Coordinates of C-alpha atoms in Angstrom, one line a residue:
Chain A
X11 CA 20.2 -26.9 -18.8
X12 CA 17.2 -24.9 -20.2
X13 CA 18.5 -22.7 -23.1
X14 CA 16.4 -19.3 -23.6
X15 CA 16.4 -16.9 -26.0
X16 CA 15.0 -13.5 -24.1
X17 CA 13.0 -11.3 -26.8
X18 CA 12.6 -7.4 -25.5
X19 CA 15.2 -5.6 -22.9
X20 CA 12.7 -3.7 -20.8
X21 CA 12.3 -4.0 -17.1
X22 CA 10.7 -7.1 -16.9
X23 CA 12.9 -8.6 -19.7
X24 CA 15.9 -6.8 -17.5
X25 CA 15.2 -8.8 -14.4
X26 CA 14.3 -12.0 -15.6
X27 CA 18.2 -11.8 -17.4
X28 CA 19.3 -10.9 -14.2
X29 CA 18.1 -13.7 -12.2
X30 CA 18.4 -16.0 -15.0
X31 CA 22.2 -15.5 -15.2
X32 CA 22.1 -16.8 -11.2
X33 CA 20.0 -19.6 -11.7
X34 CA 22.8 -22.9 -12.5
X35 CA 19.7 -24.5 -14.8
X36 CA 19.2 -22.0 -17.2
X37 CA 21.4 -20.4 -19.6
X38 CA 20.1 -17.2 -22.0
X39 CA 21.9 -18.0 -24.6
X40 CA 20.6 -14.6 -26.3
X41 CA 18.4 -11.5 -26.2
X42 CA 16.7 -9.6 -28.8
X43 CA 15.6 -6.3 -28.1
X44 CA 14.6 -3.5 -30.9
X45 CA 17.0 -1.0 -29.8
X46 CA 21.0 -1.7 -29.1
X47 CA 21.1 -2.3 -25.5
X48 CA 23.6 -0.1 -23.7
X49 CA 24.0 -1.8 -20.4
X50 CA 27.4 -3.9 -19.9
X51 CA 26.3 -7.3 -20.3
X52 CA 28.1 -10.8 -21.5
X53 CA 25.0 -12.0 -23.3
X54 CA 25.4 -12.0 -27.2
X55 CA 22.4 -9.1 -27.9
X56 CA 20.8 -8.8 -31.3
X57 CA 18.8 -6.0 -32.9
X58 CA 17.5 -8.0 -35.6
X59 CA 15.0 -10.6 -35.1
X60 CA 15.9 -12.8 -38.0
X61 CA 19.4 -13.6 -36.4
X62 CA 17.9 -15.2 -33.4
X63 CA 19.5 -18.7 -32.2
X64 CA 17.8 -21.9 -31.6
X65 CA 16.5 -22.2 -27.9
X66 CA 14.4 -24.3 -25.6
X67 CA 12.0 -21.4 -24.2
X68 CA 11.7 -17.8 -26.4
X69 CA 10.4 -15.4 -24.1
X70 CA 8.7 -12.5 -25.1
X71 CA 8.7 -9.3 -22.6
X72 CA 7.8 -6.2 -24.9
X73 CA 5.2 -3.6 -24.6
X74 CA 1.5 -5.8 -24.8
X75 CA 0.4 -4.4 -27.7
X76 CA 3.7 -5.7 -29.6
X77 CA 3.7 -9.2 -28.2
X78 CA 1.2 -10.5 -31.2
X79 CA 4.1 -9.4 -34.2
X80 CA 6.7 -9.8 -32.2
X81 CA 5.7 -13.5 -32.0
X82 CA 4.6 -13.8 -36.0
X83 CA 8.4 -12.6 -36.6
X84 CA 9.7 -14.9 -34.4
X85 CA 12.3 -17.5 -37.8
X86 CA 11.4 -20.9 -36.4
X87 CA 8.1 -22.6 -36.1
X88 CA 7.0 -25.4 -33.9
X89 CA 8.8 -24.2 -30.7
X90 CA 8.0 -23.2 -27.4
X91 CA 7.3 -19.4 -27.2
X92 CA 5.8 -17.9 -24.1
X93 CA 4.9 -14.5 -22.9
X94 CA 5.0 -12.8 -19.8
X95 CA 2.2 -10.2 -19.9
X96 CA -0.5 -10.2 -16.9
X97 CA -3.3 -8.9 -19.5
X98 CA -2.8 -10.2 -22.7
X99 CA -4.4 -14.0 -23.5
X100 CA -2.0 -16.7 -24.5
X101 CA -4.0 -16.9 -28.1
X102 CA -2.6 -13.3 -28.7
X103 CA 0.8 -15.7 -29.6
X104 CA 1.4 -16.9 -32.8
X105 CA 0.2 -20.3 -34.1
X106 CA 3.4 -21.2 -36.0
X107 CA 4.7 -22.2 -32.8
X108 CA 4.0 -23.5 -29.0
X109 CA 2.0 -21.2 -27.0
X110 CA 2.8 -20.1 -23.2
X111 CA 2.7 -17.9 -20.9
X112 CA 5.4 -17.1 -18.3
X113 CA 3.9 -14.6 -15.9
X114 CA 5.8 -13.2 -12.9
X115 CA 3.6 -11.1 -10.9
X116 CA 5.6 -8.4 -9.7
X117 CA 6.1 -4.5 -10.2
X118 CA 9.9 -3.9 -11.2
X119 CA 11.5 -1.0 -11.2
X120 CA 15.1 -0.6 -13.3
X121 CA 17.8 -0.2 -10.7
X122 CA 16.2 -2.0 -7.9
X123 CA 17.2 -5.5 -7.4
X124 CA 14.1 -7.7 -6.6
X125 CA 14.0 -11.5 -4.9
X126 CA 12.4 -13.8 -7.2
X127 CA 12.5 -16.6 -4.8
X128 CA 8.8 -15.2 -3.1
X129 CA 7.5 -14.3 -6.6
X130 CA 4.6 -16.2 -8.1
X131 CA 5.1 -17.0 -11.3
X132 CA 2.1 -17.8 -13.4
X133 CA 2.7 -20.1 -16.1
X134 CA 0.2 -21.7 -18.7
X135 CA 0.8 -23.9 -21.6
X136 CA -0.9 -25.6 -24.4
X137 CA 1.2 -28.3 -24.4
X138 CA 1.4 -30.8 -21.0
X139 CA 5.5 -30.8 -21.6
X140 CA 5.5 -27.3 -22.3
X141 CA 3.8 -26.7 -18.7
X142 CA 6.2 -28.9 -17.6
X143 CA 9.3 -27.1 -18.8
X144 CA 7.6 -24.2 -18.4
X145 CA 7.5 -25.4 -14.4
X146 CA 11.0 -26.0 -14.4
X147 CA 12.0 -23.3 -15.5
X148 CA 9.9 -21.3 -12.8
X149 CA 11.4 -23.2 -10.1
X150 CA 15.2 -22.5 -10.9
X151 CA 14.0 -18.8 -9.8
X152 CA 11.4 -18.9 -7.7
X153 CA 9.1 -21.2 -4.9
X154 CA 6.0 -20.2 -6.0
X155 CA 5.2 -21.6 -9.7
X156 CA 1.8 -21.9 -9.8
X157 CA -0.7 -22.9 -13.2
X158 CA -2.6 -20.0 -14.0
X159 CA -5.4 -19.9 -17.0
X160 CA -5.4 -16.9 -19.0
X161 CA -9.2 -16.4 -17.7
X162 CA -7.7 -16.7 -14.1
X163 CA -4.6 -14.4 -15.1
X164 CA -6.4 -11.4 -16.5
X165 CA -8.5 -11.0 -13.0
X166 CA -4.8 -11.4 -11.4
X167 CA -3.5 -8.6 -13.3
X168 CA -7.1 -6.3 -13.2
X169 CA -6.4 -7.5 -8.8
X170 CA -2.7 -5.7 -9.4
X171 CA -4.1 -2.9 -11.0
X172 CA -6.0 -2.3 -7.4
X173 CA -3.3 -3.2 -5.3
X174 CA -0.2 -2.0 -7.3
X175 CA -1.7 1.3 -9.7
X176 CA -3.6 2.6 -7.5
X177 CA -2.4 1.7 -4.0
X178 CA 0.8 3.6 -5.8
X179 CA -1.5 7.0 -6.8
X180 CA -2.9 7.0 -3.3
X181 CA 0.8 7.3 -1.9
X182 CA 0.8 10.6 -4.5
X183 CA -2.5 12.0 -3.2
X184 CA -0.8 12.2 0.1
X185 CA 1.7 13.3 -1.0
X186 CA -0.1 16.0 -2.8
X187 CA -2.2 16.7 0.0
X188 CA 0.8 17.2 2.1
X189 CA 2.9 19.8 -0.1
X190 CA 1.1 22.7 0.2
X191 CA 1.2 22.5 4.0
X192 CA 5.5 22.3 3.5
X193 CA 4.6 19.1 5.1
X194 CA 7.3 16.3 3.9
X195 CA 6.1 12.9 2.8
X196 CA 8.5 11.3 4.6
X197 CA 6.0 11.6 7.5
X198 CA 3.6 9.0 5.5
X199 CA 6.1 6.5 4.9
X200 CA 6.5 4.5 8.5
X201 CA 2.2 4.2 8.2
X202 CA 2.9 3.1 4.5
X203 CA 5.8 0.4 5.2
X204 CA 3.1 -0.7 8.3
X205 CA -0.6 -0.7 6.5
X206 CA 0.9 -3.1 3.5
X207 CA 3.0 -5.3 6.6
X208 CA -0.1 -5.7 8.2
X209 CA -1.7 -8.2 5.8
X210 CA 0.9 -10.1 6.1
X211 CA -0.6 -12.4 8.7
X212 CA -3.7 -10.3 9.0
X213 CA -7.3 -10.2 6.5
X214 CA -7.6 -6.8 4.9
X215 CA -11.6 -7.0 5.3
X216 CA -10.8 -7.5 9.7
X217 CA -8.4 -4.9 10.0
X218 CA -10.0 -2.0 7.9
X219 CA -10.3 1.0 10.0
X220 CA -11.0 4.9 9.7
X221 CA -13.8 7.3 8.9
X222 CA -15.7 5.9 6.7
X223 CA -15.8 2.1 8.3
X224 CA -16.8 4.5 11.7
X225 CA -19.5 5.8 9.7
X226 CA -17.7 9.3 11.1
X227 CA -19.7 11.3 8.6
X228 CA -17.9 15.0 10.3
X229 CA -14.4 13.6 9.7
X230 CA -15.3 12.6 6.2
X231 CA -17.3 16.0 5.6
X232 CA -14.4 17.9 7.2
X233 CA -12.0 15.5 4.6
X234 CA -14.1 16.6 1.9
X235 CA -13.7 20.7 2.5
X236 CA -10.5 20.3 2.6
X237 CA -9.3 18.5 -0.3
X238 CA -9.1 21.0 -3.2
X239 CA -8.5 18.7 -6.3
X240 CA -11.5 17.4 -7.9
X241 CA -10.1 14.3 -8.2
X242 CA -9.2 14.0 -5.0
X243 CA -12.5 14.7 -4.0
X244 CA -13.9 12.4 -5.9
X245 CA -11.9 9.4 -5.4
X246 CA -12.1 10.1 -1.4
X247 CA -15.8 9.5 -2.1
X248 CA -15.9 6.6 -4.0
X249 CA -14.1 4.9 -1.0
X250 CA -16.0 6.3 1.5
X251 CA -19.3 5.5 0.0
X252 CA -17.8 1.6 -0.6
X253 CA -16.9 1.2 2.6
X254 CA -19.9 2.6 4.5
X255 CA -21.9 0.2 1.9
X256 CA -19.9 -2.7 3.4
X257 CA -19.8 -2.0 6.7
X258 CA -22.6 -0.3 7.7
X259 CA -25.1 -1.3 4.7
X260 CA -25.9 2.0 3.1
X261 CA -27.4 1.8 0.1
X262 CA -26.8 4.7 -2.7
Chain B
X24 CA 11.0 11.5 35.1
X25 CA 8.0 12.4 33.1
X26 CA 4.5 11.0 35.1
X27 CA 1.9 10.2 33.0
X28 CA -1.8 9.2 33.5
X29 CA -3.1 7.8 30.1
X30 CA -6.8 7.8 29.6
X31 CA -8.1 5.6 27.7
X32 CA -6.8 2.3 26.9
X33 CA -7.7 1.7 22.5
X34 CA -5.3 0.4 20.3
X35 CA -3.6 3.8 20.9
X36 CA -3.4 3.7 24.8
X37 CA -2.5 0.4 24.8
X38 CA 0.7 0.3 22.6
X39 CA 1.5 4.0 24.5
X40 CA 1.6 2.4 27.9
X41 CA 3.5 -0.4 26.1
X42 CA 6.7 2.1 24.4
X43 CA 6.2 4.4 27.9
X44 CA 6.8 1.3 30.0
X45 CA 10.1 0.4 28.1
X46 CA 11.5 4.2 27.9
X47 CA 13.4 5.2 31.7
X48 CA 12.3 8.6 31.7
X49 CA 9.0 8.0 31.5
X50 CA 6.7 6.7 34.6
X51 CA 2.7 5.7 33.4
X52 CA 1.4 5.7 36.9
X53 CA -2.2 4.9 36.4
X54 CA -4.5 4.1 33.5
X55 CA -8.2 5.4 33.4
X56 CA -10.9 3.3 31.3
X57 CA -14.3 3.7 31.6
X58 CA -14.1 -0.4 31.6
X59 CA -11.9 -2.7 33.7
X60 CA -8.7 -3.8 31.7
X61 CA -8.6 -7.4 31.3
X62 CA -4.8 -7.1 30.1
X63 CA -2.4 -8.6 33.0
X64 CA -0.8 -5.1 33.7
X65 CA 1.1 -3.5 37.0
X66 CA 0.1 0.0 36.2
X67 CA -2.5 1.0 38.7
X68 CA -6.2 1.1 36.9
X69 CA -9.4 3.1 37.4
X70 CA -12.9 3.2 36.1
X71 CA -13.8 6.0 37.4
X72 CA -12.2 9.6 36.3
X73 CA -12.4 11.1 39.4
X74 CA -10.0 8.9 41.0
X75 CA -7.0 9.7 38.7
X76 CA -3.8 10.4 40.5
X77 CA -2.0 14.0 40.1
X78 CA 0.6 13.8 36.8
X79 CA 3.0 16.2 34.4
X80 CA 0.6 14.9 31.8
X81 CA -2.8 13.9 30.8
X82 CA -2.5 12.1 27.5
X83 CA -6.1 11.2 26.3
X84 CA -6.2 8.1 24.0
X85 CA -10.1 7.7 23.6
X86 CA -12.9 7.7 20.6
X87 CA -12.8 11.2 18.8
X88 CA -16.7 12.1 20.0
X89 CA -15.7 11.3 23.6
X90 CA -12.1 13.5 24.1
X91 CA -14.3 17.0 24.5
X92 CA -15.9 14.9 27.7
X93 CA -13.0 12.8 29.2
X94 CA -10.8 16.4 29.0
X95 CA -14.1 18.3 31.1
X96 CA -14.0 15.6 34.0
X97 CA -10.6 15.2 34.5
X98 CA -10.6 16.6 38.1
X99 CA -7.5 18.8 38.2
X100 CA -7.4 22.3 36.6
X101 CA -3.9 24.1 35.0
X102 CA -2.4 20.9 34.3
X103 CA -1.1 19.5 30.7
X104 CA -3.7 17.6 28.9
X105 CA -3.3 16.2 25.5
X106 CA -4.9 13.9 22.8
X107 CA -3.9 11.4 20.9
X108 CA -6.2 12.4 17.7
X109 CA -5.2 13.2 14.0
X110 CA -8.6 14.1 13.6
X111 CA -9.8 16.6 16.6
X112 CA -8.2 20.2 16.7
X113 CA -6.3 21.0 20.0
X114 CA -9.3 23.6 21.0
X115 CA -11.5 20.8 21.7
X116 CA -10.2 20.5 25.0
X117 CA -12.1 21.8 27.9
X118 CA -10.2 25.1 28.8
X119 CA -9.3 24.2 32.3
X120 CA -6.7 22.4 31.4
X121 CA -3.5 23.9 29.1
X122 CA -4.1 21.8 25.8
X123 CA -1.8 20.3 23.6
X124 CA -1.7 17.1 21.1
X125 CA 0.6 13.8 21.0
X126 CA -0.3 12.3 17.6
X127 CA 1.4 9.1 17.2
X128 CA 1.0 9.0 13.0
X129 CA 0.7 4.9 12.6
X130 CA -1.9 2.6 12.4
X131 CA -1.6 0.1 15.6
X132 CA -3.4 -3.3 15.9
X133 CA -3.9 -5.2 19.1
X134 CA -1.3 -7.7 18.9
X135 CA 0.7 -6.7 16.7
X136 CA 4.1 -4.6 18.7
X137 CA 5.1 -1.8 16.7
X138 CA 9.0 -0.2 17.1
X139 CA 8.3 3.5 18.2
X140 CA 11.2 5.0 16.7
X141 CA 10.4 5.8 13.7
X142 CA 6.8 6.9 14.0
X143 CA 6.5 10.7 13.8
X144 CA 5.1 12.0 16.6
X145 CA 3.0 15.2 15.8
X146 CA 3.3 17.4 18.4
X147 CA 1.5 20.8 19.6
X148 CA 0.6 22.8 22.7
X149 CA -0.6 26.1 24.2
X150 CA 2.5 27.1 25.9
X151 CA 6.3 27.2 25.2
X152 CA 6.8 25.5 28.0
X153 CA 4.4 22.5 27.6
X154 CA 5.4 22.2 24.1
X155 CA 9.4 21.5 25.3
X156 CA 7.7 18.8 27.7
X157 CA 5.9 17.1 24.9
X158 CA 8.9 17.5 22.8
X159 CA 11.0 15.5 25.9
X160 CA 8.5 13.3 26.1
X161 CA 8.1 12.0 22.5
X162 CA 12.1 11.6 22.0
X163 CA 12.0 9.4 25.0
X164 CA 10.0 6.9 22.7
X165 CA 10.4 8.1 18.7
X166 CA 13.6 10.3 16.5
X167 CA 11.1 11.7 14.8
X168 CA 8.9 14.2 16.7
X169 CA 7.5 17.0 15.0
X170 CA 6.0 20.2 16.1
X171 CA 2.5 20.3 13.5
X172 CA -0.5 22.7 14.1
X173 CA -4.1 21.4 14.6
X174 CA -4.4 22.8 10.7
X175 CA -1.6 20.8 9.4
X176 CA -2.3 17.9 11.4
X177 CA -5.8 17.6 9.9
X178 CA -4.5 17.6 6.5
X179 CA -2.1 15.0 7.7
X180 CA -4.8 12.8 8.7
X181 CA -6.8 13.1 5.6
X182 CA -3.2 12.3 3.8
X183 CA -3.4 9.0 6.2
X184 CA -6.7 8.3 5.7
X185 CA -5.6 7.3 1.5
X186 CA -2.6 5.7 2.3
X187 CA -3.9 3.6 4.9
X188 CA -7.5 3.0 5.3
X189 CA -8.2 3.4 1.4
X190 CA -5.2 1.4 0.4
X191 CA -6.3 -1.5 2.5
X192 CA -9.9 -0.9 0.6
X193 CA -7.8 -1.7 -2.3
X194 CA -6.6 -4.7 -0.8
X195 CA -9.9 -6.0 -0.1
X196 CA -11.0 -5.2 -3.9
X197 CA -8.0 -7.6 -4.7
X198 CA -9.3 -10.1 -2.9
X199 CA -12.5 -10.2 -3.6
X200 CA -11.9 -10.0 -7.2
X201 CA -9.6 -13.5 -6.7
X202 CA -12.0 -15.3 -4.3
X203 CA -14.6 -16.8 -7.5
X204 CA -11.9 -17.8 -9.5
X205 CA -10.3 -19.9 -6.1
X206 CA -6.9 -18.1 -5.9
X207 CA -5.1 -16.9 -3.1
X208 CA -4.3 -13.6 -1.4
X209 CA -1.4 -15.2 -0.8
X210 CA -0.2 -14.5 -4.8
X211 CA -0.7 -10.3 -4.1
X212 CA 1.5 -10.3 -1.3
X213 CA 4.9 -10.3 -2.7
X214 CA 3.6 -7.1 -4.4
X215 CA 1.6 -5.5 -2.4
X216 CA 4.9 -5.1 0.3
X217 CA 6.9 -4.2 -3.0
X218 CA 4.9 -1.8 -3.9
X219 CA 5.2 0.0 -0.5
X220 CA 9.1 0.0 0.0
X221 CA 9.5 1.6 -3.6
X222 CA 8.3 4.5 -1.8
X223 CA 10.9 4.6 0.5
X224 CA 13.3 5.8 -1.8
X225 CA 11.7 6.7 -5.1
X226 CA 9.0 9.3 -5.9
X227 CA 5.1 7.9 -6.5
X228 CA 4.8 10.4 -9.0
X229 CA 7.9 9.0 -11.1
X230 CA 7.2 5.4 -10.5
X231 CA 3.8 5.8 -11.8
X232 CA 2.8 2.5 -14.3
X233 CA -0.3 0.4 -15.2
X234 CA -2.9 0.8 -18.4
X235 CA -4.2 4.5 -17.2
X236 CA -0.5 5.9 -17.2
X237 CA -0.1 4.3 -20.5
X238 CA -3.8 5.4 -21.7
X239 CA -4.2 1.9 -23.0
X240 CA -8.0 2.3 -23.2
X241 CA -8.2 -1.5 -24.3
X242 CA -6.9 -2.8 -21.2
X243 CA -9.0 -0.4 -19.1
X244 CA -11.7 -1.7 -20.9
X245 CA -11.1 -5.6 -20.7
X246 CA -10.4 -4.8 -16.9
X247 CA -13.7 -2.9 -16.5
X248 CA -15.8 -5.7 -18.4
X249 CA -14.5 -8.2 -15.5
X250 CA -15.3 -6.2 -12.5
X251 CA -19.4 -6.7 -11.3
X252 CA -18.7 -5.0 -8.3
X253 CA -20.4 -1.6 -8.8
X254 CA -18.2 -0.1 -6.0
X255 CA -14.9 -1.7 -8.1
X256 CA -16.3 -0.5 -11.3
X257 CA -16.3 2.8 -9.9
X258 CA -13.3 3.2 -8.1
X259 CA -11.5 1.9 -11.0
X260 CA -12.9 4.4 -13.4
X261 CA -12.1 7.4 -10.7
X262 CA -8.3 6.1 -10.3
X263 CA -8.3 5.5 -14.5
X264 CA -9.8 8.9 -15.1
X265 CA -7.6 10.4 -12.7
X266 CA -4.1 9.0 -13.6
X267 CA -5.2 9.4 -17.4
X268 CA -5.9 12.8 -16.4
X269 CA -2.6 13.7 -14.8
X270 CA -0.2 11.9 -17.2
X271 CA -1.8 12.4 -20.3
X272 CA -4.2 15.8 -19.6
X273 CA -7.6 14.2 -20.4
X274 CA -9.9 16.5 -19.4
X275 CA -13.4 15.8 -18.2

């Protein structure tokens, strides 16, 4: 049985409870979070950081920017404490204690339940039986527990920031584009659900298509006279210049 | 029974004669391609436009540029001819023919079979009449057909053109910024199809996160010290500027 003590109640620190509590290995024997916690759970809860149990694994999920003093408040030294942030290093962690990093790259969203078992989980450790534990730990959840440097991480998460962020703010600009025509955006989603299905099996550099990869320069012109944010604008020609680059060597 | 000559056999033409073939009310009875079809099919096949057989409807599944030509040699005048094009308005049809559009609104691949059903089919025609025969004909193969004016539908295509080709841009920047450091597409997966089927029930706008949406200007930073792309540097500064824009009213 790994015993954790889960610091921080946001989504992350939500989910990872949540599939914690399923996992037979792992018990969370606590969680702190800054605010009461309102949702109906067994786990004893704690507002105060300086009633915090004795555990295997402390796991810090809180805002980036508070992982550094949540760690230096953390009442016991020489113990394994890990974070779970993408873009922070694993130095950001206290030195009174075990360092690691417990990474699961994933976007979570509140009241949507998510299947860990596909997730990778990016751990890091200074300590060779803290990678171990750490590993253990990973694979009571999920199949995909893989040893990530913090180097290696931060181009992960800067890689997520493409593919999650954006990808996301693209779905708005069509969205956007789409609203003043009383068009619904329901009409996007079947091509939505399909273009992120198709690199499932398939390489995103084979299967690119559209204006820009034709090297249609009316379509994109025509694109560009109607779009009416500048933003908009600008963003449809930052791709479109990218991928002529690529695919048809045009040089700026 | 709906007969149906498809010019034109693309991605688009082929998975048309594909769904057609499996609805009963619909009869392809020849294909026209300017090449021979390699494909094992028992649709009758011609190279050459002049042979094509009489039909309810033309549907036109070529390259944008050539859909003005194709629709001028088809050797029949007063029938229904339609595209297949998100791109070209319904006018550029030759006027011999009563014009109309059948805009499947997906992205197909070769080998990959795609359920029908749910893919909005953008419909639009001269005449009442024509319109109610395109309408018959899409429900044989999709619930979702839609009647959508050439204006609409080009705004439709731009609004594809960012959720598809751009976001699979994005998906090449992930992988390309993983490739030096030896990791796998394989870790972006799990999120990139996450980050899709949020949409299906949750607003973009609301679901919004990453360091632009917090205006964490370290992170953006960090992330923009990494990339040595010049195409990722600057796509990542458009999407920052934008989002930091919108969420926290940054002006330029």
């Amino acid at each position: 049985m790994i015993n954790v003590v889960l610091l921080g109640y946001g989504n992350v620190g939500h989910h990872l409870h949540k599939t914690f509590n399923n996992a037979s290995q792992v018990e969370v024997v606590q969680i702190y979070n800054r605010k009461p916690i309102s949702n109906e759970i067994t786990t004893p809860t704690t507002t105060s950081i300086s009633d915090i149990q004795e555990a295997d694994i402390y796991i810090i999920a809180v805002l980036d920017d508070a992982i550094s003093e949540v760690s230096t408040n953390i009442p016991y030294t020489n113990k394994l404490v890990v974070h779970t942030s993408g873009a922070v290093p694993m130095n950001a962690l206290s030195t009174k204690n075990f360092k690691g990093v417990f990474y699961p790259l994933q976007t979570f969203t509140k009241n949507k339940t998510v299947d860990f078992s596909k997730i990778p989980i990016c751990i890091e450790a200074q300590r060779e039986e803290d990678l171990n534990l750490l590993r253990k730990l990973g694979q009571t959840i999920s199949n995909e527990v893989h040893q990530v440097s913090s180097k290696e991480r931060i181009k992960l998460h800067a890689a997520a920031v493409f593919v999650n962020n954006f990808v996301n703010y693209l779905y708005q600009i069509g969205q956007d584009i789409l609203k003043p025509e009383g068009l619904s955006f329901d009409l996007l989603k079947p091509l939505i659900i399909e273009t992120a299905l198709k690199i499932e099996n398939q390489n995103p550099e084979d299967i690119q298509t559209g204006p820009a990869k034709r090297n249609d320069v009316r379509t994109i012109q025509n694109h560009l006279n109607l779009l009416e944010d500048f933003h908009h604008k600008n963003i449809y020609q930052s791709f479109s210049k990218a991928i002529q680059d690529k695919y048809h060597g045009k040089k700026l």
